[in-house]
Amino acid sequence: MNHLIESTLSSLDASVHFANYSGSDSTYVVYQEYNQAPSLHADDEEIRTKYFYQVDVFSSGNYSQTVKELKRLMNEAGFKRTFEAGEYVSELSKYRKLLRFSYEAAS
């Protein structure tokens, strides 16, 4: 799944990182799986799994275009947005847009 997210977001105007980032880019994306659950069972076996990912956009300035493009790319790849919120993270001196997505696939 990590490869799917990274290839999906490869055309963004921001670098994309799994779990954390400690560089100096003015805008970057960090993603991580936060849950997975069965979405379909047959004969007591899991047939399909739903994966849940959090994708955070951090930026020193206006991240609106990056977020808009990220949502478009994730949607085109089959991800469904389930949550979105924004905040300012004073420890990083960055704005943060938190997005959560789900993705369903065969187990």
mmCIF file of N, CA, C and O in Angstrom:
data_model
loop_
_atom_site.group_PDB
_atom_site.id
_atom_site.type_symbol
_atom_site.label_atom_id
_atom_site.label_comp_id
_atom_site.label_asym_id
_atom_site.label_seq_id
_atom_site.Cartn_x
_atom_site.Cartn_y
_atom_site.Cartn_z
ATOM 1 N N MET A 1 0.820 -1.196 0.000
ATOM 2 C CA MET A 1 0.000 0.000 0.000
ATOM 3 C C MET A 1 0.867 1.263 0.000
ATOM 4 O O MET A 1 0.474 2.247 -0.612
ATOM 5 N N ASN A 2 1.997 1.242 0.694
ATOM 6 C CA ASN A 2 2.862 2.417 0.713
ATOM 7 C C ASN A 2 3.302 2.786 -0.699
ATOM 8 O O ASN A 2 3.334 3.964 -1.054
ATOM 9 N N HIS A 3 3.637 1.759 -1.493
ATOM 10 C CA HIS A 3 4.055 2.025 -2.873
ATOM 11 C C HIS A 3 2.915 2.677 -3.653
ATOM 12 O O HIS A 3 3.154 3.595 -4.459
ATOM 13 N N LEU A 4 1.680 2.231 -3.450
ATOM 14 C CA LEU A 4 0.537 2.808 -4.138
ATOM 15 C C LEU A 4 0.385 4.286 -3.801
ATOM 16 O O LEU A 4 0.185 5.123 -4.689
ATOM 17 N N ILE A 5 0.501 4.624 -2.533
ATOM 18 C CA ILE A 5 0.368 6.027 -2.123
ATOM 19 C C ILE A 5 1.498 6.864 -2.710
ATOM 20 O O ILE A 5 1.273 7.936 -3.272
ATOM 21 N N GLU A 6 2.717 6.379 -2.609
ATOM 22 C CA GLU A 6 3.856 7.154 -3.110
ATOM 23 C C GLU A 6 3.805 7.331 -4.625
ATOM 24 O O GLU A 6 4.102 8.413 -5.133
ATOM 25 N N SER A 7 3.406 6.296 -5.346
ATOM 26 C CA SER A 7 3.300 6.450 -6.803
ATOM 27 C C SER A 7 2.119 7.347 -7.166
ATOM 28 O O SER A 7 2.201 8.140 -8.105
ATOM 29 N N THR A 8 1.026 7.260 -6.416
ATOM 30 C CA THR A 8 -0.139 8.115 -6.657
ATOM 31 C C THR A 8 0.206 9.583 -6.475
ATOM 32 O O THR A 8 -0.230 10.435 -7.246
ATOM 33 N N LEU A 9 1.012 9.895 -5.471
ATOM 34 C CA LEU A 9 1.319 11.286 -5.136
ATOM 35 C C LEU A 9 2.633 11.780 -5.730
ATOM 36 O O LEU A 9 3.075 12.889 -5.432
ATOM 37 N N SER A 10 3.252 10.995 -6.577
ATOM 38 C CA SER A 10 4.581 11.342 -7.110
ATOM 39 C C SER A 10 4.584 12.633 -7.936
ATOM 40 O O SER A 10 5.620 13.291 -8.044
ATOM 41 N N SER A 11 3.450 13.029 -8.490
ATOM 42 C CA SER A 11 3.416 14.249 -9.302
ATOM 43 C C SER A 11 3.119 15.512 -8.488
ATOM 44 O O SER A 11 3.081 16.612 -9.053
ATOM 45 N N LEU A 12 2.922 15.366 -7.190
ATOM 46 C CA LEU A 12 2.671 16.544 -6.340
ATOM 47 C C LEU A 12 3.861 17.487 -6.345
ATOM 48 O O LEU A 12 5.007 17.062 -6.533
ATOM 49 N N ASP A 13 3.601 18.753 -6.062
ATOM 50 C CA ASP A 13 4.683 19.736 -5.953
ATOM 51 C C ASP A 13 5.282 19.741 -4.542
ATOM 52 O O ASP A 13 5.792 20.749 -4.079
ATOM 53 N N ALA A 14 5.212 18.611 -3.858
ATOM 54 C CA ALA A 14 5.756 18.467 -2.496
ATOM 55 C C ALA A 14 6.335 17.064 -2.356
ATOM 56 O O ALA A 14 5.866 16.131 -3.003
ATOM 57 N N SER A 15 7.356 16.933 -1.533
ATOM 58 C CA SER A 15 7.925 15.611 -1.295
ATOM 59 C C SER A 15 6.989 14.790 -0.414
ATOM 60 O O SER A 15 6.243 15.337 0.398
ATOM 61 N N VAL A 16 7.001 13.465 -0.588
ATOM 62 C CA VAL A 16 6.081 12.559 0.114
ATOM 63 C C VAL A 16 6.915 11.587 0.938
ATOM 64 O O VAL A 16 7.856 10.974 0.425
ATOM 65 N N HIS A 17 6.538 11.427 2.225
ATOM 66 C CA HIS A 17 7.340 10.623 3.152
ATOM 67 C C HIS A 17 6.450 9.727 4.007
ATOM 68 O O HIS A 17 5.373 10.141 4.432
ATOM 69 N N PHE A 18 6.946 8.541 4.299
ATOM 70 C CA PHE A 18 6.248 7.622 5.189
ATOM 71 C C PHE A 18 6.586 7.958 6.642
ATOM 72 O O PHE A 18 7.764 8.070 7.008
ATOM 73 N N ALA A 19 5.578 8.150 7.453
ATOM 74 C CA ALA A 19 5.640 8.277 8.920
ATOM 75 C C ALA A 19 6.229 9.579 9.453
ATOM 76 O O ALA A 19 5.657 10.172 10.347
ATOM 77 N N ASN A 20 7.378 10.026 8.949
ATOM 78 C CA ASN A 20 7.932 11.281 9.470
ATOM 79 C C ASN A 20 8.863 11.923 8.452
ATOM 80 O O ASN A 20 9.248 11.309 7.474
ATOM 81 N N TYR A 21 9.217 13.162 8.724
ATOM 82 C CA TYR A 21 10.111 13.917 7.848
ATOM 83 C C TYR A 21 10.870 14.902 8.707
ATOM 84 O O TYR A 21 10.290 15.584 9.555
ATOM 85 N N SER A 22 12.175 14.989 8.492
ATOM 86 C CA SER A 22 12.976 15.901 9.303
ATOM 87 C C SER A 22 13.810 16.840 8.438
ATOM 88 O O SER A 22 14.788 17.408 8.910
ATOM 89 N N GLY A 23 13.422 17.005 7.187
ATOM 90 C CA GLY A 23 14.159 17.884 6.279
ATOM 91 C C GLY A 23 13.723 19.331 6.408
ATOM 92 O O GLY A 23 13.083 19.731 7.376
ATOM 93 N N SER A 24 14.037 20.115 5.381
ATOM 94 C CA SER A 24 13.765 21.552 5.443
ATOM 95 C C SER A 24 12.866 22.050 4.308
ATOM 96 O O SER A 24 12.806 23.254 4.066
ATOM 97 N N ASP A 25 12.172 21.154 3.611
ATOM 98 C CA ASP A 25 11.253 21.588 2.557
ATOM 99 C C ASP A 25 10.188 22.513 3.135
ATOM 100 O O ASP A 25 9.720 22.308 4.256
ATOM 101 N N SER A 26 9.786 23.509 2.365
ATOM 102 C CA SER A 26 8.752 24.421 2.863
ATOM 103 C C SER A 26 7.368 23.763 2.839
ATOM 104 O O SER A 26 6.510 24.104 3.637
ATOM 105 N N THR A 27 7.174 22.815 1.923
ATOM 106 C CA THR A 27 5.930 22.048 1.869
ATOM 107 C C THR A 27 6.279 20.583 1.682
ATOM 108 O O THR A 27 7.117 20.243 0.851
ATOM 109 N N TYR A 28 5.651 19.725 2.470
ATOM 110 C CA TYR A 28 5.896 18.284 2.356
ATOM 111 C C TYR A 28 4.674 17.521 2.850
ATOM 112 O O TYR A 28 3.806 18.064 3.516
ATOM 113 N N VAL A 29 4.630 16.241 2.497
ATOM 114 C CA VAL A 29 3.517 15.362 2.838
ATOM 115 C C VAL A 29 4.054 14.184 3.637
ATOM 116 O O VAL A 29 5.093 13.607 3.294
ATOM 117 N N VAL A 30 3.354 13.841 4.700
ATOM 118 C CA VAL A 30 3.686 12.667 5.522
ATOM 119 C C VAL A 30 2.433 11.805 5.606
ATOM 120 O O VAL A 30 1.342 12.327 5.860
ATOM 121 N N TYR A 31 2.585 10.506 5.370
ATOM 122 C CA TYR A 31 1.426 9.614 5.420
ATOM 123 C C TYR A 31 1.733 8.405 6.296
ATOM 124 O O TYR A 31 2.900 8.053 6.511
ATOM 125 N N GLN A 32 0.679 7.780 6.802
ATOM 126 C CA GLN A 32 0.826 6.593 7.645
ATOM 127 C C GLN A 32 -0.504 5.856 7.737
ATOM 128 O O GLN A 32 -1.561 6.475 7.817
ATOM 129 N N GLU A 33 -0.440 4.542 7.736
ATOM 130 C CA GLU A 33 -1.638 3.737 7.965
ATOM 131 C C GLU A 33 -1.995 3.828 9.441
ATOM 132 O O GLU A 33 -1.125 3.741 10.302
ATOM 133 N N TYR A 34 -3.282 4.024 9.751
ATOM 134 C CA TYR A 34 -3.677 4.055 11.154
ATOM 135 C C TYR A 34 -4.664 2.950 11.522
ATOM 136 O O TYR A 34 -4.939 2.742 12.701
ATOM 137 N N ASN A 35 -5.165 2.213 10.527
ATOM 138 C CA ASN A 35 -6.055 1.100 10.837
ATOM 139 C C ASN A 35 -6.277 0.285 9.578
ATOM 140 O O ASN A 35 -6.109 0.777 8.472
ATOM 141 N N GLN A 36 -6.642 -0.965 9.771
ATOM 142 C CA GLN A 36 -7.174 -1.779 8.688
ATOM 143 C C GLN A 36 -8.170 -2.750 9.294
ATOM 144 O O GLN A 36 -8.035 -3.149 10.440
ATOM 145 N N ALA A 37 -9.201 -3.055 8.508
ATOM 146 C CA ALA A 37 -10.276 -3.890 9.033
ATOM 147 C C ALA A 37 -10.875 -4.701 7.887
ATOM 148 O O ALA A 37 -10.871 -4.268 6.737
ATOM 149 N N PRO A 38 -11.399 -5.877 8.213
ATOM 150 C CA PRO A 38 -12.064 -6.659 7.170
ATOM 151 C C PRO A 38 -13.309 -5.924 6.679
ATOM 152 O O PRO A 38 -14.027 -5.304 7.462
ATOM 153 N N SER A 39 -13.547 -5.988 5.374
ATOM 154 C CA SER A 39 -14.758 -5.365 4.829
ATOM 155 C C SER A 39 -15.684 -6.392 4.182
ATOM 156 O O SER A 39 -16.837 -6.083 3.908
ATOM 157 N N LEU A 40 -15.179 -7.617 3.973
ATOM 158 C CA LEU A 40 -16.019 -8.667 3.422
ATOM 159 C C LEU A 40 -15.486 -10.024 3.865
ATOM 160 O O LEU A 40 -14.278 -10.286 3.761
ATOM 161 N N HIS A 41 -16.395 -10.852 4.380
ATOM 162 C CA HIS A 41 -16.060 -12.215 4.774
ATOM 163 C C HIS A 41 -16.879 -13.203 3.933
ATOM 164 O O HIS A 41 -18.007 -12.912 3.559
ATOM 165 N N ALA A 42 -16.297 -14.372 3.687
ATOM 166 C CA ALA A 42 -17.014 -15.470 3.040
ATOM 167 C C ALA A 42 -16.453 -16.760 3.598
ATOM 168 O O ALA A 42 -15.229 -16.932 3.679
ATOM 169 N N ASP A 43 -17.339 -17.650 4.025
ATOM 170 C CA ASP A 43 -16.912 -18.924 4.620
ATOM 171 C C ASP A 43 -15.886 -18.715 5.732
ATOM 172 O O ASP A 43 -14.860 -19.388 5.793
ATOM 173 N N ASP A 44 -16.156 -17.725 6.594
ATOM 174 C CA ASP A 44 -15.299 -17.404 7.739
ATOM 175 C C ASP A 44 -13.887 -16.961 7.347
ATOM 176 O O ASP A 44 -12.958 -17.074 8.136
ATOM 177 N N GLU A 45 -13.713 -16.470 6.134
ATOM 178 C CA GLU A 45 -12.413 -15.954 5.705
ATOM 179 C C GLU A 45 -12.570 -14.515 5.234
ATOM 180 O O GLU A 45 -13.575 -14.148 4.637
ATOM 181 N N GLU A 46 -11.557 -13.729 5.516
ATOM 182 C CA GLU A 46 -11.550 -12.338 5.065
ATOM 183 C C GLU A 46 -11.251 -12.306 3.565
ATOM 184 O O GLU A 46 -10.212 -12.779 3.119
ATOM 185 N N ILE A 47 -12.172 -11.736 2.805
ATOM 186 C CA ILE A 47 -12.027 -11.661 1.352
ATOM 187 C C ILE A 47 -11.516 -10.286 0.917
ATOM 188 O O ILE A 47 -10.726 -10.169 0.002
ATOM 189 N N ARG A 48 -12.008 -9.245 1.586
ATOM 190 C CA ARG A 48 -11.590 -7.875 1.281
ATOM 191 C C ARG A 48 -11.208 -7.160 2.568
ATOM 192 O O ARG A 48 -11.771 -7.422 3.619
ATOM 193 N N THR A 49 -10.260 -6.254 2.439
ATOM 194 C CA THR A 49 -9.759 -5.484 3.574
ATOM 195 C C THR A 49 -9.903 -4.005 3.260
ATOM 196 O O THR A 49 -9.660 -3.575 2.135
ATOM 197 N N LYS A 50 -10.281 -3.229 4.270
ATOM 198 C CA LYS A 50 -10.336 -1.774 4.132
ATOM 199 C C LYS A 50 -9.155 -1.194 4.911
ATOM 200 O O LYS A 50 -8.981 -1.488 6.095
ATOM 201 N N TYR A 51 -8.347 -0.399 4.219
ATOM 202 C CA TYR A 51 -7.167 0.239 4.798
ATOM 203 C C TYR A 51 -7.482 1.704 5.051
ATOM 204 O O TYR A 51 -8.125 2.356 4.237
ATOM 205 N N PHE A 52 -6.996 2.215 6.162
ATOM 206 C CA PHE A 52 -7.234 3.605 6.533
ATOM 207 C C PHE A 52 -5.889 4.323 6.670
ATOM 208 O O PHE A 52 -5.010 3.855 7.409
ATOM 209 N N TYR A 53 -5.751 5.427 5.955
ATOM 210 C CA TYR A 53 -4.500 6.190 5.957
ATOM 211 C C TYR A 53 -4.750 7.632 6.354
ATOM 212 O O TYR A 53 -5.775 8.220 6.003
ATOM 213 N N GLN A 54 -3.789 8.184 7.080
ATOM 214 C CA GLN A 54 -3.782 9.609 7.365
ATOM 215 C C GLN A 54 -2.679 10.228 6.524
ATOM 216 O O GLN A 54 -1.553 9.724 6.496
ATOM 217 N N VAL A 55 -3.017 11.305 5.835
ATOM 218 C CA VAL A 55 -2.068 12.024 4.993
ATOM 219 C C VAL A 55 -2.050 13.465 5.480
ATOM 220 O O VAL A 55 -3.078 14.134 5.494
ATOM 221 N N ASP A 56 -0.881 13.937 5.890
ATOM 222 C CA ASP A 56 -0.734 15.294 6.410
ATOM 223 C C ASP A 56 0.080 16.130 5.437
ATOM 224 O O ASP A 56 1.155 15.702 5.004
ATOM 225 N N VAL A 57 -0.425 17.313 5.119
ATOM 226 C CA VAL A 57 0.316 18.274 4.315
ATOM 227 C C VAL A 57 0.806 19.353 5.266
ATOM 228 O O VAL A 57 0.014 19.962 5.980
ATOM 229 N N PHE A 58 2.109 19.577 5.286
ATOM 230 C CA PHE A 58 2.713 20.621 6.099
ATOM 231 C C PHE A 58 3.262 21.691 5.162
ATOM 232 O O PHE A 58 3.894 21.368 4.156
ATOM 233 N N SER A 59 3.035 22.962 5.512
ATOM 234 C CA SER A 59 3.512 24.036 4.643
ATOM 235 C C SER A 59 3.760 25.324 5.419
ATOM 236 O O SER A 59 3.061 25.619 6.379
ATOM 237 N N SER A 60 4.747 26.068 4.953
ATOM 238 C CA SER A 60 5.029 27.379 5.534
ATOM 239 C C SER A 60 4.054 28.435 5.026
ATOM 240 O O SER A 60 3.947 29.509 5.597
ATOM 241 N N GLY A 61 3.360 28.131 3.942
ATOM 242 C CA GLY A 61 2.446 29.102 3.343
ATOM 243 C C GLY A 61 1.131 28.465 2.942
ATOM 244 O O GLY A 61 0.680 27.489 3.552
ATOM 245 N N ASN A 62 0.549 28.975 1.900
ATOM 246 C CA ASN A 62 -0.754 28.519 1.436
ATOM 247 C C ASN A 62 -0.618 27.146 0.771
ATOM 248 O O ASN A 62 0.057 27.004 -0.240
ATOM 249 N N TYR A 63 -1.281 26.160 1.334
ATOM 250 C CA TYR A 63 -1.198 24.792 0.811
ATOM 251 C C TYR A 63 -2.434 24.390 0.008
ATOM 252 O O TYR A 63 -2.610 23.223 -0.344
ATOM 253 N N SER A 64 -3.295 25.332 -0.307
ATOM 254 C CA SER A 64 -4.579 25.017 -0.939
ATOM 255 C C SER A 64 -4.440 24.238 -2.240
ATOM 256 O O SER A 64 -5.151 23.250 -2.460
ATOM 257 N N GLN A 65 -3.554 24.656 -3.124
ATOM 258 C CA GLN A 65 -3.387 23.967 -4.405
ATOM 259 C C GLN A 65 -2.824 22.564 -4.201
ATOM 260 O O GLN A 65 -3.248 21.619 -4.876
ATOM 261 N N THR A 66 -1.893 22.414 -3.284
ATOM 262 C CA THR A 66 -1.313 21.099 -3.000
ATOM 263 C C THR A 66 -2.383 20.158 -2.472
ATOM 264 O O THR A 66 -2.485 19.005 -2.899
ATOM 265 N N VAL A 67 -3.206 20.639 -1.564
ATOM 266 C CA VAL A 67 -4.277 19.821 -0.992
ATOM 267 C C VAL A 67 -5.304 19.454 -2.071
ATOM 268 O O VAL A 67 -5.749 18.298 -2.151
ATOM 269 N N LYS A 68 -5.661 20.403 -2.885
ATOM 270 C CA LYS A 68 -6.634 20.147 -3.958
ATOM 271 C C LYS A 68 -6.110 19.061 -4.900
ATOM 272 O O LYS A 68 -6.843 18.131 -5.262
ATOM 273 N N GLU A 69 -4.851 19.156 -5.285
ATOM 274 C CA GLU A 69 -4.251 18.168 -6.183
ATOM 275 C C GLU A 69 -4.117 16.812 -5.492
ATOM 276 O O GLU A 69 -4.372 15.763 -6.091
ATOM 277 N N LEU A 70 -3.741 16.802 -4.223
ATOM 278 C CA LEU A 70 -3.625 15.554 -3.456
ATOM 279 C C LEU A 70 -4.971 14.834 -3.416
ATOM 280 O O LEU A 70 -5.044 13.627 -3.665
ATOM 281 N N LYS A 71 -6.042 15.563 -3.132
ATOM 282 C CA LYS A 71 -7.376 14.946 -3.071
ATOM 283 C C LYS A 71 -7.777 14.386 -4.435
ATOM 284 O O LYS A 71 -8.339 13.292 -4.521
ATOM 285 N N ARG A 72 -7.467 15.109 -5.497
ATOM 286 C CA ARG A 72 -7.792 14.633 -6.843
ATOM 287 C C ARG A 72 -7.030 13.345 -7.159
ATOM 288 O O ARG A 72 -7.609 12.367 -7.628
ATOM 289 N N LEU A 73 -5.742 13.332 -6.878
ATOM 290 C CA LEU A 73 -4.917 12.154 -7.160
ATOM 291 C C LEU A 73 -5.360 10.934 -6.351
ATOM 292 O O LEU A 73 -5.453 9.824 -6.888
ATOM 293 N N MET A 74 -5.634 11.140 -5.074
ATOM 294 C CA MET A 74 -6.065 10.029 -4.224
ATOM 295 C C MET A 74 -7.410 9.488 -4.695
ATOM 296 O O MET A 74 -7.610 8.269 -4.751
ATOM 297 N N ASN A 75 -8.324 10.367 -5.050
ATOM 298 C CA ASN A 75 -9.634 9.940 -5.545
ATOM 299 C C ASN A 75 -9.492 9.127 -6.836
ATOM 300 O O ASN A 75 -10.117 8.085 -6.988
ATOM 301 N N GLU A 76 -8.668 9.600 -7.756
ATOM 302 C CA GLU A 76 -8.454 8.891 -9.019
ATOM 303 C C GLU A 76 -7.856 7.499 -8.807
ATOM 304 O O GLU A 76 -8.082 6.596 -9.600
ATOM 305 N N ALA A 77 -7.094 7.333 -7.722
ATOM 306 C CA ALA A 77 -6.473 6.038 -7.420
ATOM 307 C C ALA A 77 -7.404 5.109 -6.645
ATOM 308 O O ALA A 77 -7.036 3.983 -6.327
ATOM 309 N N GLY A 78 -8.615 5.588 -6.315
ATOM 310 C CA GLY A 78 -9.585 4.736 -5.636
ATOM 311 C C GLY A 78 -9.704 4.960 -4.144
ATOM 312 O O GLY A 78 -10.452 4.249 -3.464
ATOM 313 N N PHE A 79 -8.994 5.941 -3.597
ATOM 314 C CA PHE A 79 -9.098 6.262 -2.174
ATOM 315 C C PHE A 79 -10.337 7.119 -1.946
ATOM 316 O O PHE A 79 -10.675 7.968 -2.764
ATOM 317 N N LYS A 80 -10.991 6.913 -0.807
ATOM 318 C CA LYS A 80 -12.162 7.701 -0.422
ATOM 319 C C LYS A 80 -11.809 8.559 0.781
ATOM 320 O O LYS A 80 -11.344 8.046 1.808
ATOM 321 N N ARG A 81 -12.018 9.882 0.667
ATOM 322 C CA ARG A 81 -11.712 10.785 1.780
ATOM 323 C C ARG A 81 -12.773 10.620 2.858
ATOM 324 O O ARG A 81 -13.962 10.636 2.596
ATOM 325 N N THR A 82 -12.321 10.468 4.114
ATOM 326 C CA THR A 82 -13.244 10.267 5.228
ATOM 327 C C THR A 82 -13.202 11.390 6.265
ATOM 328 O O THR A 82 -14.095 11.484 7.107
ATOM 329 N N PHE A 83 -12.156 12.230 6.216
ATOM 330 C CA PHE A 83 -12.009 13.267 7.240
ATOM 331 C C PHE A 83 -11.012 14.298 6.734
ATOM 332 O O PHE A 83 -10.091 13.976 5.993
ATOM 333 N N GLU A 84 -11.200 15.556 7.200
ATOM 334 C CA GLU A 84 -10.273 16.628 6.826
ATOM 335 C C GLU A 84 -10.322 17.715 7.889
ATOM 336 O O GLU A 84 -11.398 18.080 8.358
ATOM 337 N N ALA A 85 -9.160 18.225 8.285
ATOM 338 C CA ALA A 85 -9.078 19.307 9.260
ATOM 339 C C ALA A 85 -7.769 20.056 9.049
ATOM 340 O O ALA A 85 -6.813 19.519 8.490
ATOM 341 N N GLY A 86 -7.715 21.281 9.533
ATOM 342 C CA GLY A 86 -6.502 22.085 9.421
ATOM 343 C C GLY A 86 -6.133 22.716 10.747
ATOM 344 O O GLY A 86 -6.990 22.910 11.607
ATOM 345 N N GLU A 87 -4.849 23.022 10.871
ATOM 346 C CA GLU A 87 -4.365 23.676 12.085
ATOM 347 C C GLU A 87 -3.011 24.320 11.815
ATOM 348 O O GLU A 87 -2.390 24.072 10.783
ATOM 349 N N TYR A 88 -2.559 25.140 12.747
ATOM 350 C CA TYR A 88 -1.212 25.691 12.701
ATOM 351 C C TYR A 88 -0.401 25.010 13.791
ATOM 352 O O TYR A 88 -0.824 24.952 14.945
ATOM 353 N N VAL A 89 0.761 24.460 13.426
ATOM 354 C CA VAL A 89 1.617 23.764 14.380
ATOM 355 C C VAL A 89 2.763 24.709 14.742
ATOM 356 O O VAL A 89 3.722 24.866 13.981
ATOM 357 N N SER A 90 2.659 25.346 15.903
ATOM 358 C CA SER A 90 3.637 26.372 16.272
ATOM 359 C C SER A 90 5.050 25.807 16.464
ATOM 360 O O SER A 90 6.026 26.494 16.170
ATOM 361 N N GLU A 91 5.156 24.561 16.920
ATOM 362 C CA GLU A 91 6.488 23.956 17.120
ATOM 363 C C GLU A 91 7.249 23.819 15.804
ATOM 364 O O GLU A 91 8.480 23.827 15.788
ATOM 365 N N LEU A 92 6.530 23.679 14.706
ATOM 366 C CA LEU A 92 7.149 23.533 13.384
ATOM 367 C C LEU A 92 7.093 24.820 12.568
ATOM 368 O O LEU A 92 7.705 24.905 11.503
ATOM 369 N N SER A 93 6.334 25.801 13.042
ATOM 370 C CA SER A 93 6.057 27.029 12.284
ATOM 371 C C SER A 93 5.493 26.683 10.912
ATOM 372 O O SER A 93 5.893 27.238 9.891
ATOM 373 N N LYS A 94 4.554 25.723 10.905
ATOM 374 C CA LYS A 94 3.948 25.252 9.655
ATOM 375 C C LYS A 94 2.442 25.114 9.847
ATOM 376 O O LYS A 94 1.954 24.816 10.928
ATOM 377 N N TYR A 95 1.736 25.292 8.724
ATOM 378 C CA TYR A 95 0.328 24.954 8.671
ATOM 379 C C TYR A 95 0.229 23.466 8.351
ATOM 380 O O TYR A 95 1.065 22.920 7.625
ATOM 381 N N ARG A 96 -0.782 22.822 8.902
ATOM 382 C CA ARG A 96 -0.968 21.380 8.694
ATOM 383 C C ARG A 96 -2.400 21.122 8.237
ATOM 384 O O ARG A 96 -3.351 21.566 8.872
ATOM 385 N N LYS A 97 -2.518 20.393 7.150
ATOM 386 C CA LYS A 97 -3.822 19.929 6.683
ATOM 387 C C LYS A 97 -3.817 18.420 6.850
ATOM 388 O O LYS A 97 -2.994 17.722 6.267
ATOM 389 N N LEU A 98 -4.706 17.929 7.687
ATOM 390 C CA LEU A 98 -4.819 16.508 7.987
ATOM 391 C C LEU A 98 -5.961 15.947 7.162
ATOM 392 O O LEU A 98 -7.064 16.468 7.199
ATOM 393 N N LEU A 99 -5.672 14.905 6.388
ATOM 394 C CA LEU A 99 -6.688 14.239 5.584
ATOM 395 C C LEU A 99 -6.645 12.752 5.880
ATOM 396 O O LEU A 99 -5.560 12.182 6.023
ATOM 397 N N ARG A 100 -7.810 12.149 5.963
ATOM 398 C CA ARG A 100 -7.876 10.703 6.157
ATOM 399 C C ARG A 100 -8.622 10.078 4.974
ATOM 400 O O ARG A 100 -9.600 10.639 4.491
ATOM 401 N N PHE A 101 -8.108 8.926 4.546
ATOM 402 C CA PHE A 101 -8.650 8.220 3.394
ATOM 403 C C PHE A 101 -8.819 6.751 3.727
ATOM 404 O O PHE A 101 -8.079 6.195 4.549
ATOM 405 N N SER A 102 -9.758 6.124 3.051
ATOM 406 C CA SER A 102 -9.890 4.663 3.134
ATOM 407 C C SER A 102 -9.694 4.096 1.731
ATOM 408 O O SER A 102 -9.907 4.785 0.720
ATOM 409 N N TYR A 103 -9.270 2.831 1.697
ATOM 410 C CA TYR A 103 -9.036 2.140 0.424
ATOM 411 C C TYR A 103 -9.383 0.678 0.640
ATOM 412 O O TYR A 103 -8.923 0.055 1.600
ATOM 413 N N GLU A 104 -10.188 0.139 -0.242
ATOM 414 C CA GLU A 104 -10.615 -1.247 -0.108
ATOM 415 C C GLU A 104 -9.953 -2.088 -1.187
ATOM 416 O O GLU A 104 -9.889 -1.676 -2.352
ATOM 417 N N ALA A 105 -9.440 -3.261 -0.786
ATOM 418 C CA ALA A 105 -8.759 -4.145 -1.732
ATOM 419 C C ALA A 105 -8.965 -5.603 -1.325
ATOM 420 O O ALA A 105 -9.311 -5.902 -0.186
ATOM 421 N N ALA A 106 -8.714 -6.471 -2.279
ATOM 422 C CA ALA A 106 -8.783 -7.900 -1.983
ATOM 423 C C ALA A 106 -7.722 -8.256 -0.954
ATOM 424 O O ALA A 106 -6.632 -7.709 -0.953
ATOM 425 N N SER A 107 -8.064 -9.180 -0.066
ATOM 426 C CA SER A 107 -7.125 -9.583 0.994
ATOM 427 C C SER A 107 -6.063 -10.515 0.461
ATOM 428 O O SER A 107 -6.188 -11.148 -0.543
#
